Amino acid sequence: MTIATRSLALFVSLALLGPAPARAAQAPAPTQDAAKPERASEWPKLDASVTSTVKKDVERLRKAHTPEMEEQAEAALFAVGAGAAPELLRAMGAEKDTAARLRVEALLDRVTGAAHTRLLGVEFANKSPHVRTWALKRCAQFPDDGLRALAEQALTRASAALAKKPEDADLIEERYAAALCLTAAGGLGGLEALTSVALDQWGRRGGELRAALNGVRGDEATDKLLPLLASAERKQLVAGLNLLAGCGSKKALNTVRPHLDSNDNSVRVAAINAMRGIVDGAPPLDKLSAFDAIELAKEWKNRGG
């Protein structure tokens, strides 16, 4: 191949490939708004014949006496999708049997998602406490700052009702759900209620708490939680570190860092997880031996934030 032929071949190859840097420069960077899900303003409309079938399948799901009956009803309703949600919500509010209600809830979890938060927000004021609590928890899984006002109202109502019936388990759960949803939506008003839960139930609720707390990450939330780290009570200290892992800002680092030297491995691990969450946005490490925790603590003490 002559020099001229090789030059022509190279020219053709480059022309076919195109100027990669120029193409990359033309691609717009994704914006935060572009990443937000589109929020539906109404449930999918169903034909009259489909609506009738959905009602029958919902009744089959509620009254399922065999696994086969339950599976058939679930499959039929799942195929309909979000359009079945209004009938399922009505059934949840009316159902007295706990097992049947849980079947309905499980299916609602499958047919609803981030697109439906504004529709579920209406249910925060539903007459059924089960519907209210489920809707609040479901929306907390898909942070939507457009629900902040509704979540604040839900928390106010639940707190007022709980003040009259402080031992009511349903109201305790509803207030928690409202605080969770409000926090996920960016409101700080639920932080006190979540702190109370974190003191005794972090092992069971830690995952959903961490997810919701990210909605208020920043200096304001940090200022509210830092006093816990000065507590002489181990439970409050650990809860404070756990909460800061979810919503703390770098303002907290100098207060968290000394706890990496704690002789209490639970405190040390909580401090490590707080550093991980604040600096890297990383999830917690739940199972750490004392040896591994000591080594990680040394790394974090030497690492800047």
PDB file of C-alpha atoms in Angstrom:
ATOM      1  CA  MET A   1       0.000   0.000   0.000  1.00  0.00           C
ATOM      2  CA  THR A   2       1.461   3.387  -1.015  1.00  0.00           C
ATOM      3  CA  ILE A   3       1.701   6.371   1.319  1.00  0.00           C
ATOM      4  CA  ALA A   4      -1.053   8.097  -0.629  1.00  0.00           C
ATOM      5  CA  THR A   5      -3.333   5.064  -0.324  1.00  0.00           C
ATOM      6  CA  ARG A   6      -2.675   4.761   3.431  1.00  0.00           C
ATOM      7  CA  SER A   7      -3.403   8.478   3.895  1.00  0.00           C
ATOM      8  CA  LEU A   8      -6.656   8.164   1.980  1.00  0.00           C
ATOM      9  CA  ALA A   9      -7.691   5.136   4.076  1.00  0.00           C
ATOM     10  CA  LEU A  10      -6.870   6.962   7.302  1.00  0.00           C
ATOM     11  CA  PHE A  11      -8.857  10.008   6.151  1.00  0.00           C
ATOM     12  CA  VAL A  12     -11.900   7.856   5.332  1.00  0.00           C
ATOM     13  CA  SER A  13     -11.679   6.029   8.704  1.00  0.00           C
ATOM     14  CA  LEU A  14     -11.546   9.292  10.652  1.00  0.00           C
ATOM     15  CA  ALA A  15     -14.412  10.712   8.640  1.00  0.00           C
ATOM     16  CA  LEU A  16     -16.536   7.668   9.425  1.00  0.00           C
ATOM     17  CA  LEU A  17     -15.699   7.780  13.131  1.00  0.00           C
ATOM     18  CA  GLY A  18     -16.368  11.494  13.393  1.00  0.00           C
ATOM     19  CA  PRO A  19     -14.796  13.876  15.922  1.00  0.00           C
ATOM     20  CA  ALA A  20     -15.542  12.132  19.240  1.00  0.00           C
ATOM     21  CA  PRO A  21     -14.732  15.134  21.455  1.00  0.00           C
ATOM     22  CA  ALA A  22     -17.131  17.329  19.503  1.00  0.00           C
ATOM     23  CA  ARG A  23     -19.922  14.754  19.826  1.00  0.00           C
ATOM     24  CA  ALA A  24     -19.342  14.461  23.572  1.00  0.00           C
ATOM     25  CA  ALA A  25     -19.426  18.234  23.964  1.00  0.00           C
ATOM     26  CA  GLN A  26     -22.796  18.385  22.225  1.00  0.00           C
ATOM     27  CA  ALA A  27     -24.397  15.938  24.659  1.00  0.00           C
ATOM     28  CA  PRO A  28     -26.150  18.013  27.365  1.00  0.00           C
ATOM     29  CA  ALA A  29     -25.419  17.120  30.961  1.00  0.00           C
ATOM     30  CA  PRO A  30     -28.448  15.649  32.743  1.00  0.00           C
ATOM     31  CA  THR A  31     -30.118  18.114  35.070  1.00  0.00           C
ATOM     32  CA  GLN A  32     -31.749  17.400  38.412  1.00  0.00           C
ATOM     33  CA  ASP A  33     -35.172  18.242  36.955  1.00  0.00           C
ATOM     34  CA  ALA A  34     -34.646  15.733  34.152  1.00  0.00           C
ATOM     35  CA  ALA A  35     -34.023  13.036  36.746  1.00  0.00           C
ATOM     36  CA  LYS A  36     -37.292  13.701  38.551  1.00  0.00           C
ATOM     37  CA  PRO A  37     -40.081  11.276  37.682  1.00  0.00           C
ATOM     38  CA  GLU A  38     -43.168  12.557  35.953  1.00  0.00           C
ATOM     39  CA  ARG A  39     -46.005  12.720  38.497  1.00  0.00           C
ATOM     40  CA  ALA A  40     -49.384  11.491  37.300  1.00  0.00           C
ATOM     41  CA  SER A  41     -52.393  13.738  37.845  1.00  0.00           C
ATOM     42  CA  GLU A  42     -54.954  10.939  37.619  1.00  0.00           C
ATOM     43  CA  TRP A  43     -55.162   7.172  37.750  1.00  0.00           C
ATOM     44  CA  PRO A  44     -55.307   5.343  34.408  1.00  0.00           C
ATOM     45  CA  LYS A  45     -58.872   5.206  33.124  1.00  0.00           C
ATOM     46  CA  LEU A  46     -60.395   1.776  32.632  1.00  0.00           C
ATOM     47  CA  ASP A  47     -63.202   0.648  30.372  1.00  0.00           C
ATOM     48  CA  ALA A  48     -66.451  -0.197  32.125  1.00  0.00           C
ATOM     49  CA  SER A  49     -65.974  -3.891  31.438  1.00  0.00           C
ATOM     50  CA  VAL A  50     -62.468  -3.833  32.897  1.00  0.00           C
ATOM     51  CA  THR A  51     -63.672  -1.901  35.951  1.00  0.00           C
ATOM     52  CA  SER A  52     -66.268  -4.559  36.603  1.00  0.00           C
ATOM     53  CA  THR A  53     -63.670  -7.315  36.324  1.00  0.00           C
ATOM     54  CA  VAL A  54     -61.290  -5.431  38.632  1.00  0.00           C
ATOM     55  CA  LYS A  55     -63.956  -5.208  41.332  1.00  0.00           C
ATOM     56  CA  LYS A  56     -64.547  -8.943  41.113  1.00  0.00           C
ATOM     57  CA  ASP A  57     -60.820  -9.705  41.237  1.00  0.00           C
ATOM     58  CA  VAL A  58     -60.347  -7.435  44.250  1.00  0.00           C
ATOM     59  CA  GLU A  59     -63.096  -9.343  46.051  1.00  0.00           C
ATOM     60  CA  ARG A  60     -61.406 -12.602  45.081  1.00  0.00           C
ATOM     61  CA  LEU A  61     -58.145 -11.311  46.507  1.00  0.00           C
ATOM     62  CA  ARG A  62     -59.800 -10.273  49.760  1.00  0.00           C
ATOM     63  CA  LYS A  63     -61.662 -13.546  50.184  1.00  0.00           C
ATOM     64  CA  ALA A  64     -58.962 -15.858  48.851  1.00  0.00           C
ATOM     65  CA  HIS A  65     -59.378 -19.219  50.593  1.00  0.00           C
ATOM     66  CA  THR A  66     -56.602 -20.986  48.704  1.00  0.00           C
ATOM     67  CA  PRO A  67     -53.168 -19.991  47.395  1.00  0.00           C
ATOM     68  CA  GLU A  68     -54.418 -20.607  43.853  1.00  0.00           C
ATOM     69  CA  MET A  69     -57.315 -18.188  44.303  1.00  0.00           C
ATOM     70  CA  GLU A  70     -54.959 -15.547  45.681  1.00  0.00           C
ATOM     71  CA  GLU A  71     -52.414 -16.036  42.883  1.00  0.00           C
ATOM     72  CA  GLN A  72     -55.056 -15.807  40.158  1.00  0.00           C
ATOM     73  CA  ALA A  73     -56.529 -12.620  41.582  1.00  0.00           C
ATOM     74  CA  GLU A  74     -53.090 -11.072  42.053  1.00  0.00           C
ATOM     75  CA  ALA A  75     -52.024 -11.907  38.505  1.00  0.00           C
ATOM     76  CA  ALA A  76     -55.203 -10.454  37.005  1.00  0.00           C
ATOM     77  CA  LEU A  77     -54.957  -7.225  39.012  1.00  0.00           C
ATOM     78  CA  PHE A  78     -51.238  -6.854  38.428  1.00  0.00           C
ATOM     79  CA  ALA A  79     -51.888  -7.086  34.689  1.00  0.00           C
ATOM     80  CA  VAL A  80     -54.264  -4.116  34.997  1.00  0.00           C
ATOM     81  CA  GLY A  81     -51.572  -2.140  36.815  1.00  0.00           C
ATOM     82  CA  ALA A  82     -52.057   1.259  38.434  1.00  0.00           C
ATOM     83  CA  GLY A  83     -55.589   1.446  37.087  1.00  0.00           C
ATOM     84  CA  ALA A  84     -56.581  -1.061  39.762  1.00  0.00           C
ATOM     85  CA  ALA A  85     -55.237   1.135  42.574  1.00  0.00           C
ATOM     86  CA  PRO A  86     -58.439   3.107  43.347  1.00  0.00           C
ATOM     87  CA  GLU A  87     -60.429  -0.093  43.885  1.00  0.00           C
ATOM     88  CA  LEU A  88     -57.612  -1.622  45.921  1.00  0.00           C
ATOM     89  CA  LEU A  89     -57.466   1.497  48.116  1.00  0.00           C
ATOM     90  CA  ARG A  90     -61.200   1.301  48.726  1.00  0.00           C
ATOM     91  CA  ALA A  91     -60.834  -2.359  49.653  1.00  0.00           C
ATOM     92  CA  MET A  92     -57.986  -1.617  52.042  1.00  0.00           C
ATOM     93  CA  GLY A  93     -60.083   0.957  53.857  1.00  0.00           C
ATOM     94  CA  ALA A  94     -63.040  -1.367  54.181  1.00  0.00           C
ATOM     95  CA  GLU A  95     -61.205  -4.602  55.023  1.00  0.00           C
ATOM     96  CA  LYS A  96     -61.401  -5.775  58.652  1.00  0.00           C
ATOM     97  CA  ASP A  97     -59.376  -8.956  58.279  1.00  0.00           C
ATOM     98  CA  THR A  98     -55.677  -8.278  58.765  1.00  0.00           C
ATOM     99  CA  ALA A  99     -54.432 -11.031  56.446  1.00  0.00           C
ATOM    100  CA  ALA A 100     -56.743  -9.889  53.648  1.00  0.00           C
ATOM    101  CA  ARG A 101     -55.721  -6.263  54.113  1.00  0.00           C
ATOM    102  CA  LEU A 102     -52.053  -7.226  53.914  1.00  0.00           C
ATOM    103  CA  ARG A 103     -52.715  -9.018  50.624  1.00  0.00           C
ATOM    104  CA  VAL A 104     -54.234  -5.826  49.259  1.00  0.00           C
ATOM    105  CA  GLU A 105     -51.319  -3.735  50.545  1.00  0.00           C
ATOM    106  CA  ALA A 106     -48.768  -6.073  48.978  1.00  0.00           C
ATOM    107  CA  LEU A 107     -50.432  -5.730  45.592  1.00  0.00           C
ATOM    108  CA  LEU A 108     -50.665  -1.946  45.917  1.00  0.00           C
ATOM    109  CA  ASP A 109     -46.924  -1.939  46.526  1.00  0.00           C
ATOM    110  CA  ARG A 110     -46.510  -3.682  43.179  1.00  0.00           C
ATOM    111  CA  VAL A 111     -48.769  -1.450  41.069  1.00  0.00           C
ATOM    112  CA  THR A 112     -47.784   1.963  42.460  1.00  0.00           C
ATOM    113  CA  GLY A 113     -44.529   3.864  42.291  1.00  0.00           C
ATOM    114  CA  ALA A 114     -42.863   7.250  42.011  1.00  0.00           C
ATOM    115  CA  ALA A 115     -45.302   8.385  39.329  1.00  0.00           C
ATOM    116  CA  HIS A 116     -48.240   8.095  41.718  1.00  0.00           C
ATOM    117  CA  THR A 117     -47.094  10.089  44.753  1.00  0.00           C
ATOM    118  CA  ARG A 118     -49.411  13.060  44.083  1.00  0.00           C
ATOM    119  CA  LEU A 119     -52.371  10.714  43.762  1.00  0.00           C
ATOM    120  CA  LEU A 120     -51.444   8.885  46.954  1.00  0.00           C
ATOM    121  CA  GLY A 121     -50.959  12.207  48.728  1.00  0.00           C
ATOM    122  CA  VAL A 122     -54.729  12.671  48.591  1.00  0.00           C
ATOM    123  CA  GLU A 123     -55.024   9.529  50.713  1.00  0.00           C
ATOM    124  CA  PHE A 124     -53.113  11.117  53.595  1.00  0.00           C
ATOM    125  CA  ALA A 125     -56.510  12.394  54.752  1.00  0.00           C
ATOM    126  CA  ASN A 126     -58.410   9.153  54.049  1.00  0.00           C
ATOM    127  CA  LYS A 127     -60.909   8.168  56.743  1.00  0.00           C
ATOM    128  CA  SER A 128     -59.147   4.817  57.157  1.00  0.00           C
ATOM    129  CA  PRO A 129     -55.998   4.877  59.331  1.00  0.00           C
ATOM    130  CA  HIS A 130     -54.654   1.877  57.419  1.00  0.00           C
ATOM    131  CA  VAL A 131     -54.916   3.696  54.097  1.00  0.00           C
ATOM    132  CA  ARG A 132     -53.390   6.857  55.543  1.00  0.00           C
ATOM    133  CA  THR A 133     -50.433   5.027  57.046  1.00  0.00           C
ATOM    134  CA  TRP A 134     -49.779   2.907  53.979  1.00  0.00           C
ATOM    135  CA  ALA A 135     -49.941   5.911  51.627  1.00  0.00           C
ATOM    136  CA  LEU A 136     -47.555   7.935  53.789  1.00  0.00           C
ATOM    137  CA  LYS A 137     -45.025   5.112  53.965  1.00  0.00           C
ATOM    138  CA  ARG A 138     -45.314   4.387  50.270  1.00  0.00           C
ATOM    139  CA  CYS A 139     -44.687   8.019  49.335  1.00  0.00           C
ATOM    140  CA  ALA A 140     -41.720   8.164  51.713  1.00  0.00           C
ATOM    141  CA  GLN A 141     -40.049   5.613  49.439  1.00  0.00           C
ATOM    142  CA  PHE A 142     -40.237   8.064  46.514  1.00  0.00           C
ATOM    143  CA  PRO A 143     -39.216  11.495  47.868  1.00  0.00           C
ATOM    144  CA  ASP A 144     -41.468  14.213  46.468  1.00  0.00           C
ATOM    145  CA  ASP A 145     -41.072  17.743  47.782  1.00  0.00           C
ATOM    146  CA  GLY A 146     -44.485  18.524  46.349  1.00  0.00           C
ATOM    147  CA  LEU A 147     -46.008  16.489  49.196  1.00  0.00           C
ATOM    148  CA  ARG A 148     -44.397  18.481  51.990  1.00  0.00           C
ATOM    149  CA  ALA A 149     -47.481  20.501  52.942  1.00  0.00           C
ATOM    150  CA  LEU A 150     -49.763  17.449  52.892  1.00  0.00           C
ATOM    151  CA  ALA A 151     -47.275  15.440  54.964  1.00  0.00           C
ATOM    152  CA  GLU A 152     -47.018  18.288  57.503  1.00  0.00           C
ATOM    153  CA  GLN A 153     -50.803  18.318  57.839  1.00  0.00           C
ATOM    154  CA  ALA A 154     -50.834  14.541  58.254  1.00  0.00           C
ATOM    155  CA  LEU A 155     -48.212  14.744  61.000  1.00  0.00           C
ATOM    156  CA  THR A 156     -50.147  17.486  62.801  1.00  0.00           C
ATOM    157  CA  ARG A 157     -53.353  15.432  62.728  1.00  0.00           C
ATOM    158  CA  ALA A 158     -51.666  12.233  63.863  1.00  0.00           C
ATOM    159  CA  SER A 159     -49.797  14.001  66.674  1.00  0.00           C
ATOM    160  CA  ALA A 160     -52.971  15.662  67.930  1.00  0.00           C
ATOM    161  CA  ALA A 161     -54.861  12.371  67.903  1.00  0.00           C
ATOM    162  CA  LEU A 162     -51.982  10.596  69.634  1.00  0.00           C
ATOM    163  CA  ALA A 163     -51.928  13.211  72.380  1.00  0.00           C
ATOM    164  CA  LYS A 164     -55.456  12.081  73.270  1.00  0.00           C
ATOM    165  CA  LYS A 165     -54.690   8.370  72.917  1.00  0.00           C
ATOM    166  CA  PRO A 166     -50.966   7.989  73.648  1.00  0.00           C
ATOM    167  CA  GLU A 167     -51.104   4.170  73.774  1.00  0.00           C
ATOM    168  CA  ASP A 168     -52.926   3.715  70.444  1.00  0.00           C
ATOM    169  CA  ALA A 169     -50.638   1.524  68.321  1.00  0.00           C
ATOM    170  CA  ASP A 170     -52.263   2.564  65.035  1.00  0.00           C
ATOM    171  CA  LEU A 171     -51.772   6.251  65.816  1.00  0.00           C
ATOM    172  CA  ILE A 172     -48.168   5.676  66.853  1.00  0.00           C
ATOM    173  CA  GLU A 173     -47.522   4.003  63.513  1.00  0.00           C
ATOM    174  CA  GLU A 174     -49.385   6.725  61.603  1.00  0.00           C
ATOM    175  CA  ARG A 175     -47.380   9.503  63.245  1.00  0.00           C
ATOM    176  CA  TYR A 176     -44.163   7.662  62.379  1.00  0.00           C
ATOM    177  CA  ALA A 177     -45.305   7.243  58.769  1.00  0.00           C
ATOM    178  CA  ALA A 178     -46.178  10.948  58.523  1.00  0.00           C
ATOM    179  CA  ALA A 179     -42.817  11.959  59.992  1.00  0.00           C
ATOM    180  CA  LEU A 180     -41.052   9.621  57.571  1.00  0.00           C
ATOM    181  CA  CYS A 181     -42.896  11.044  54.572  1.00  0.00           C
ATOM    182  CA  LEU A 182     -42.387  14.645  55.654  1.00  0.00           C
ATOM    183  CA  THR A 183     -38.662  14.075  56.136  1.00  0.00           C
ATOM    184  CA  ALA A 184     -38.307  12.409  52.743  1.00  0.00           C
ATOM    185  CA  ALA A 185     -40.109  15.415  51.229  1.00  0.00           C
ATOM    186  CA  GLY A 186     -37.555  17.775  52.750  1.00  0.00           C
ATOM    187  CA  GLY A 187     -39.380  18.964  55.861  1.00  0.00           C
ATOM    188  CA  LEU A 188     -37.627  19.079  59.229  1.00  0.00           C
ATOM    189  CA  GLY A 189     -40.823  18.902  61.269  1.00  0.00           C
ATOM    190  CA  GLY A 190     -40.708  15.121  61.518  1.00  0.00           C
ATOM    191  CA  LEU A 191     -37.153  14.851  62.796  1.00  0.00           C
ATOM    192  CA  GLU A 192     -38.126  14.735  66.476  1.00  0.00           C
ATOM    193  CA  ALA A 193     -40.532  11.848  65.904  1.00  0.00           C
ATOM    194  CA  LEU A 194     -37.932   9.943  63.886  1.00  0.00           C
ATOM    195  CA  THR A 195     -35.345  10.497  66.595  1.00  0.00           C
ATOM    196  CA  SER A 196     -37.702   8.863  69.078  1.00  0.00           C
ATOM    197  CA  VAL A 197     -38.040   5.846  66.796  1.00  0.00           C
ATOM    198  CA  ALA A 198     -34.295   5.676  66.160  1.00  0.00           C
ATOM    199  CA  LEU A 199     -33.608   5.337  69.878  1.00  0.00           C
ATOM    200  CA  ASP A 200     -35.326   1.970  70.152  1.00  0.00           C
ATOM    201  CA  GLN A 201     -36.018   0.642  66.652  1.00  0.00           C
ATOM    202  CA  TRP A 202     -33.018   1.398  64.462  1.00  0.00           C
ATOM    203  CA  GLY A 203     -32.361  -2.281  63.892  1.00  0.00           C
ATOM    204  CA  ARG A 204     -35.826  -2.777  62.439  1.00  0.00           C
ATOM    205  CA  ARG A 205     -36.390   0.620  60.820  1.00  0.00           C
ATOM    206  CA  GLY A 206     -32.877   1.761  59.983  1.00  0.00           C
ATOM    207  CA  GLY A 207     -33.156   1.165  56.246  1.00  0.00           C
ATOM    208  CA  GLU A 208     -36.275   3.243  55.694  1.00  0.00           C
ATOM    209  CA  LEU A 209     -35.069   5.897  58.141  1.00  0.00           C
ATOM    210  CA  ARG A 210     -31.800   6.316  56.258  1.00  0.00           C
ATOM    211  CA  ALA A 211     -33.632   6.625  52.955  1.00  0.00           C
ATOM    212  CA  ALA A 212     -36.006   9.294  54.268  1.00  0.00           C
ATOM    213  CA  LEU A 213     -33.344  11.245  56.176  1.00  0.00           C
ATOM    214  CA  ASN A 214     -31.454  11.986  53.004  1.00  0.00           C
ATOM    215  CA  GLY A 215     -34.291  14.374  52.141  1.00  0.00           C
ATOM    216  CA  VAL A 216     -33.154  16.808  54.852  1.00  0.00           C
ATOM    217  CA  ARG A 217     -29.394  16.358  54.652  1.00  0.00           C
ATOM    218  CA  GLY A 218     -27.708  19.615  55.531  1.00  0.00           C
ATOM    219  CA  ASP A 219     -26.658  22.020  58.262  1.00  0.00           C
ATOM    220  CA  GLU A 220     -30.149  22.582  59.666  1.00  0.00           C
ATOM    221  CA  ALA A 221     -30.756  18.914  60.358  1.00  0.00           C
ATOM    222  CA  THR A 222     -27.211  18.587  61.662  1.00  0.00           C
ATOM    223  CA  ASP A 223     -27.752  21.387  64.195  1.00  0.00           C
ATOM    224  CA  LYS A 224     -30.846  19.631  65.528  1.00  0.00           C
ATOM    225  CA  LEU A 225     -29.038  16.321  66.022  1.00  0.00           C
ATOM    226  CA  LEU A 226     -25.597  17.314  67.276  1.00  0.00           C
ATOM    227  CA  PRO A 227     -26.798  17.691  70.906  1.00  0.00           C
ATOM    228  CA  LEU A 228     -27.404  13.929  70.953  1.00  0.00           C
ATOM    229  CA  LEU A 229     -23.669  13.352  70.544  1.00  0.00           C
ATOM    230  CA  ALA A 230     -23.012  15.214  73.784  1.00  0.00           C
ATOM    231  CA  SER A 231     -25.363  12.938  75.719  1.00  0.00           C
ATOM    232  CA  ALA A 232     -24.001  10.759  78.495  1.00  0.00           C
ATOM    233  CA  GLU A 233     -26.555   8.102  77.527  1.00  0.00           C
ATOM    234  CA  ARG A 234     -25.150   5.542  75.116  1.00  0.00           C
ATOM    235  CA  LYS A 235     -28.538   5.003  73.440  1.00  0.00           C
ATOM    236  CA  GLN A 236     -28.869   8.689  72.558  1.00  0.00           C
ATOM    237  CA  LEU A 237     -25.288   8.886  71.333  1.00  0.00           C
ATOM    238  CA  VAL A 238     -25.682   5.894  69.002  1.00  0.00           C
ATOM    239  CA  ALA A 239     -29.035   7.170  67.748  1.00  0.00           C
ATOM    240  CA  GLY A 240     -27.498  10.556  67.019  1.00  0.00           C
ATOM    241  CA  LEU A 241     -24.649   9.004  65.040  1.00  0.00           C
ATOM    242  CA  ASN A 242     -27.074   6.799  63.105  1.00  0.00           C
ATOM    243  CA  LEU A 243     -29.292   9.746  62.245  1.00  0.00           C
ATOM    244  CA  LEU A 244     -26.377  11.930  61.191  1.00  0.00           C
ATOM    245  CA  ALA A 245     -25.261   9.173  58.835  1.00  0.00           C
ATOM    246  CA  GLY A 246     -28.521   9.783  56.997  1.00  0.00           C
ATOM    247  CA  CYS A 247     -28.805  13.562  57.066  1.00  0.00           C
ATOM    248  CA  GLY A 248     -25.624  15.089  58.515  1.00  0.00           C
ATOM    249  CA  SER A 249     -23.487  17.654  56.748  1.00  0.00           C
ATOM    250  CA  LYS A 250     -19.717  18.059  56.966  1.00  0.00           C
ATOM    251  CA  LYS A 251     -20.381  20.492  59.792  1.00  0.00           C
ATOM    252  CA  ALA A 252     -20.777  17.405  61.992  1.00  0.00           C
ATOM    253  CA  LEU A 253     -17.440  15.767  61.188  1.00  0.00           C
ATOM    254  CA  ASN A 254     -15.380  17.316  63.980  1.00  0.00           C
ATOM    255  CA  THR A 255     -18.006  16.207  66.512  1.00  0.00           C
ATOM    256  CA  VAL A 256     -18.330  12.705  65.074  1.00  0.00           C
ATOM    257  CA  ARG A 257     -14.599  12.014  64.647  1.00  0.00           C
ATOM    258  CA  PRO A 258     -13.697  11.670  68.383  1.00  0.00           C
ATOM    259  CA  HIS A 259     -16.186   8.802  68.700  1.00  0.00           C
ATOM    260  CA  LEU A 260     -14.031   6.750  66.323  1.00  0.00           C
ATOM    261  CA  ASP A 261     -11.795   6.208  69.381  1.00  0.00           C
ATOM    262  CA  SER A 262     -14.611   4.834  71.525  1.00  0.00           C
ATOM    263  CA  ASN A 263     -13.957   1.595  73.397  1.00  0.00           C
ATOM    264  CA  ASP A 264     -17.593   0.681  72.807  1.00  0.00           C
ATOM    265  CA  ASN A 265     -17.676  -1.126  69.475  1.00  0.00           C
ATOM    266  CA  SER A 266     -21.311  -0.164  68.827  1.00  0.00           C
ATOM    267  CA  VAL A 267     -20.430   3.501  69.200  1.00  0.00           C
ATOM    268  CA  ARG A 268     -17.310   3.069  67.056  1.00  0.00           C
ATOM    269  CA  VAL A 269     -19.270   1.368  64.265  1.00  0.00           C
ATOM    270  CA  ALA A 270     -21.982   4.038  64.406  1.00  0.00           C
ATOM    271  CA  ALA A 271     -19.282   6.716  64.124  1.00  0.00           C
ATOM    272  CA  ILE A 272     -17.751   4.945  61.118  1.00  0.00           C
ATOM    273  CA  ASN A 273     -21.138   4.772  59.446  1.00  0.00           C
ATOM    274  CA  ALA A 274     -21.753   8.442  60.211  1.00  0.00           C
ATOM    275  CA  MET A 275     -18.485   9.370  58.520  1.00  0.00           C
ATOM    276  CA  ARG A 276     -19.338   7.136  55.551  1.00  0.00           C
ATOM    277  CA  GLY A 277     -22.762   8.674  55.159  1.00  0.00           C
ATOM    278  CA  ILE A 278     -21.667  12.284  55.582  1.00  0.00           C
ATOM    279  CA  VAL A 279     -18.527  12.195  53.447  1.00  0.00           C
ATOM    280  CA  ASP A 280     -19.361   9.623  50.769  1.00  0.00           C
ATOM    281  CA  GLY A 281     -23.117   9.173  50.996  1.00  0.00           C
ATOM    282  CA  ALA A 282     -22.301   5.488  51.498  1.00  0.00           C
ATOM    283  CA  PRO A 283     -24.671   2.969  53.128  1.00  0.00           C
ATOM    284  CA  PRO A 284     -23.939   1.641  56.621  1.00  0.00           C
ATOM    285  CA  LEU A 285     -21.793  -1.370  57.388  1.00  0.00           C
ATOM    286  CA  ASP A 286     -23.978  -3.372  59.722  1.00  0.00           C
ATOM    287  CA  LYS A 287     -21.686  -6.246  60.642  1.00  0.00           C
ATOM    288  CA  LEU A 288     -18.182  -5.280  61.659  1.00  0.00           C
ATOM    289  CA  SER A 289     -15.942  -7.211  64.014  1.00  0.00           C
ATOM    290  CA  ALA A 290     -14.139  -5.212  66.666  1.00  0.00           C
ATOM    291  CA  PHE A 291     -10.868  -5.728  64.781  1.00  0.00           C
ATOM    292  CA  ASP A 292     -12.258  -4.512  61.457  1.00  0.00           C
ATOM    293  CA  ALA A 293     -13.947  -1.567  63.168  1.00  0.00           C
ATOM    294  CA  ILE A 294     -10.657  -0.499  64.764  1.00  0.00           C
ATOM    295  CA  GLU A 295      -8.881  -0.608  61.404  1.00  0.00           C
ATOM    296  CA  LEU A 296     -11.634   1.344  59.646  1.00  0.00           C
ATOM    297  CA  ALA A 297     -11.736   3.869  62.459  1.00  0.00           C
ATOM    298  CA  LYS A 298      -8.012   4.498  61.979  1.00  0.00           C
ATOM    299  CA  GLU A 299      -8.579   5.081  58.264  1.00  0.00           C
ATOM    300  CA  TRP A 300     -11.364   7.569  58.917  1.00  0.00           C
ATOM    301  CA  LYS A 301      -9.354   9.435  61.555  1.00  0.00           C
ATOM    302  CA  ASN A 302      -6.630  10.008  58.985  1.00  0.00           C
ATOM    303  CA  ARG A 303      -8.999  10.893  56.192  1.00  0.00           C
ATOM    304  CA  GLY A 304     -10.117  14.433  55.593  1.00  0.00           C
ATOM    305  CA  GLY A 305     -13.725  15.310  54.911  1.00  0.00           C
TER     306      GLY A 305
END
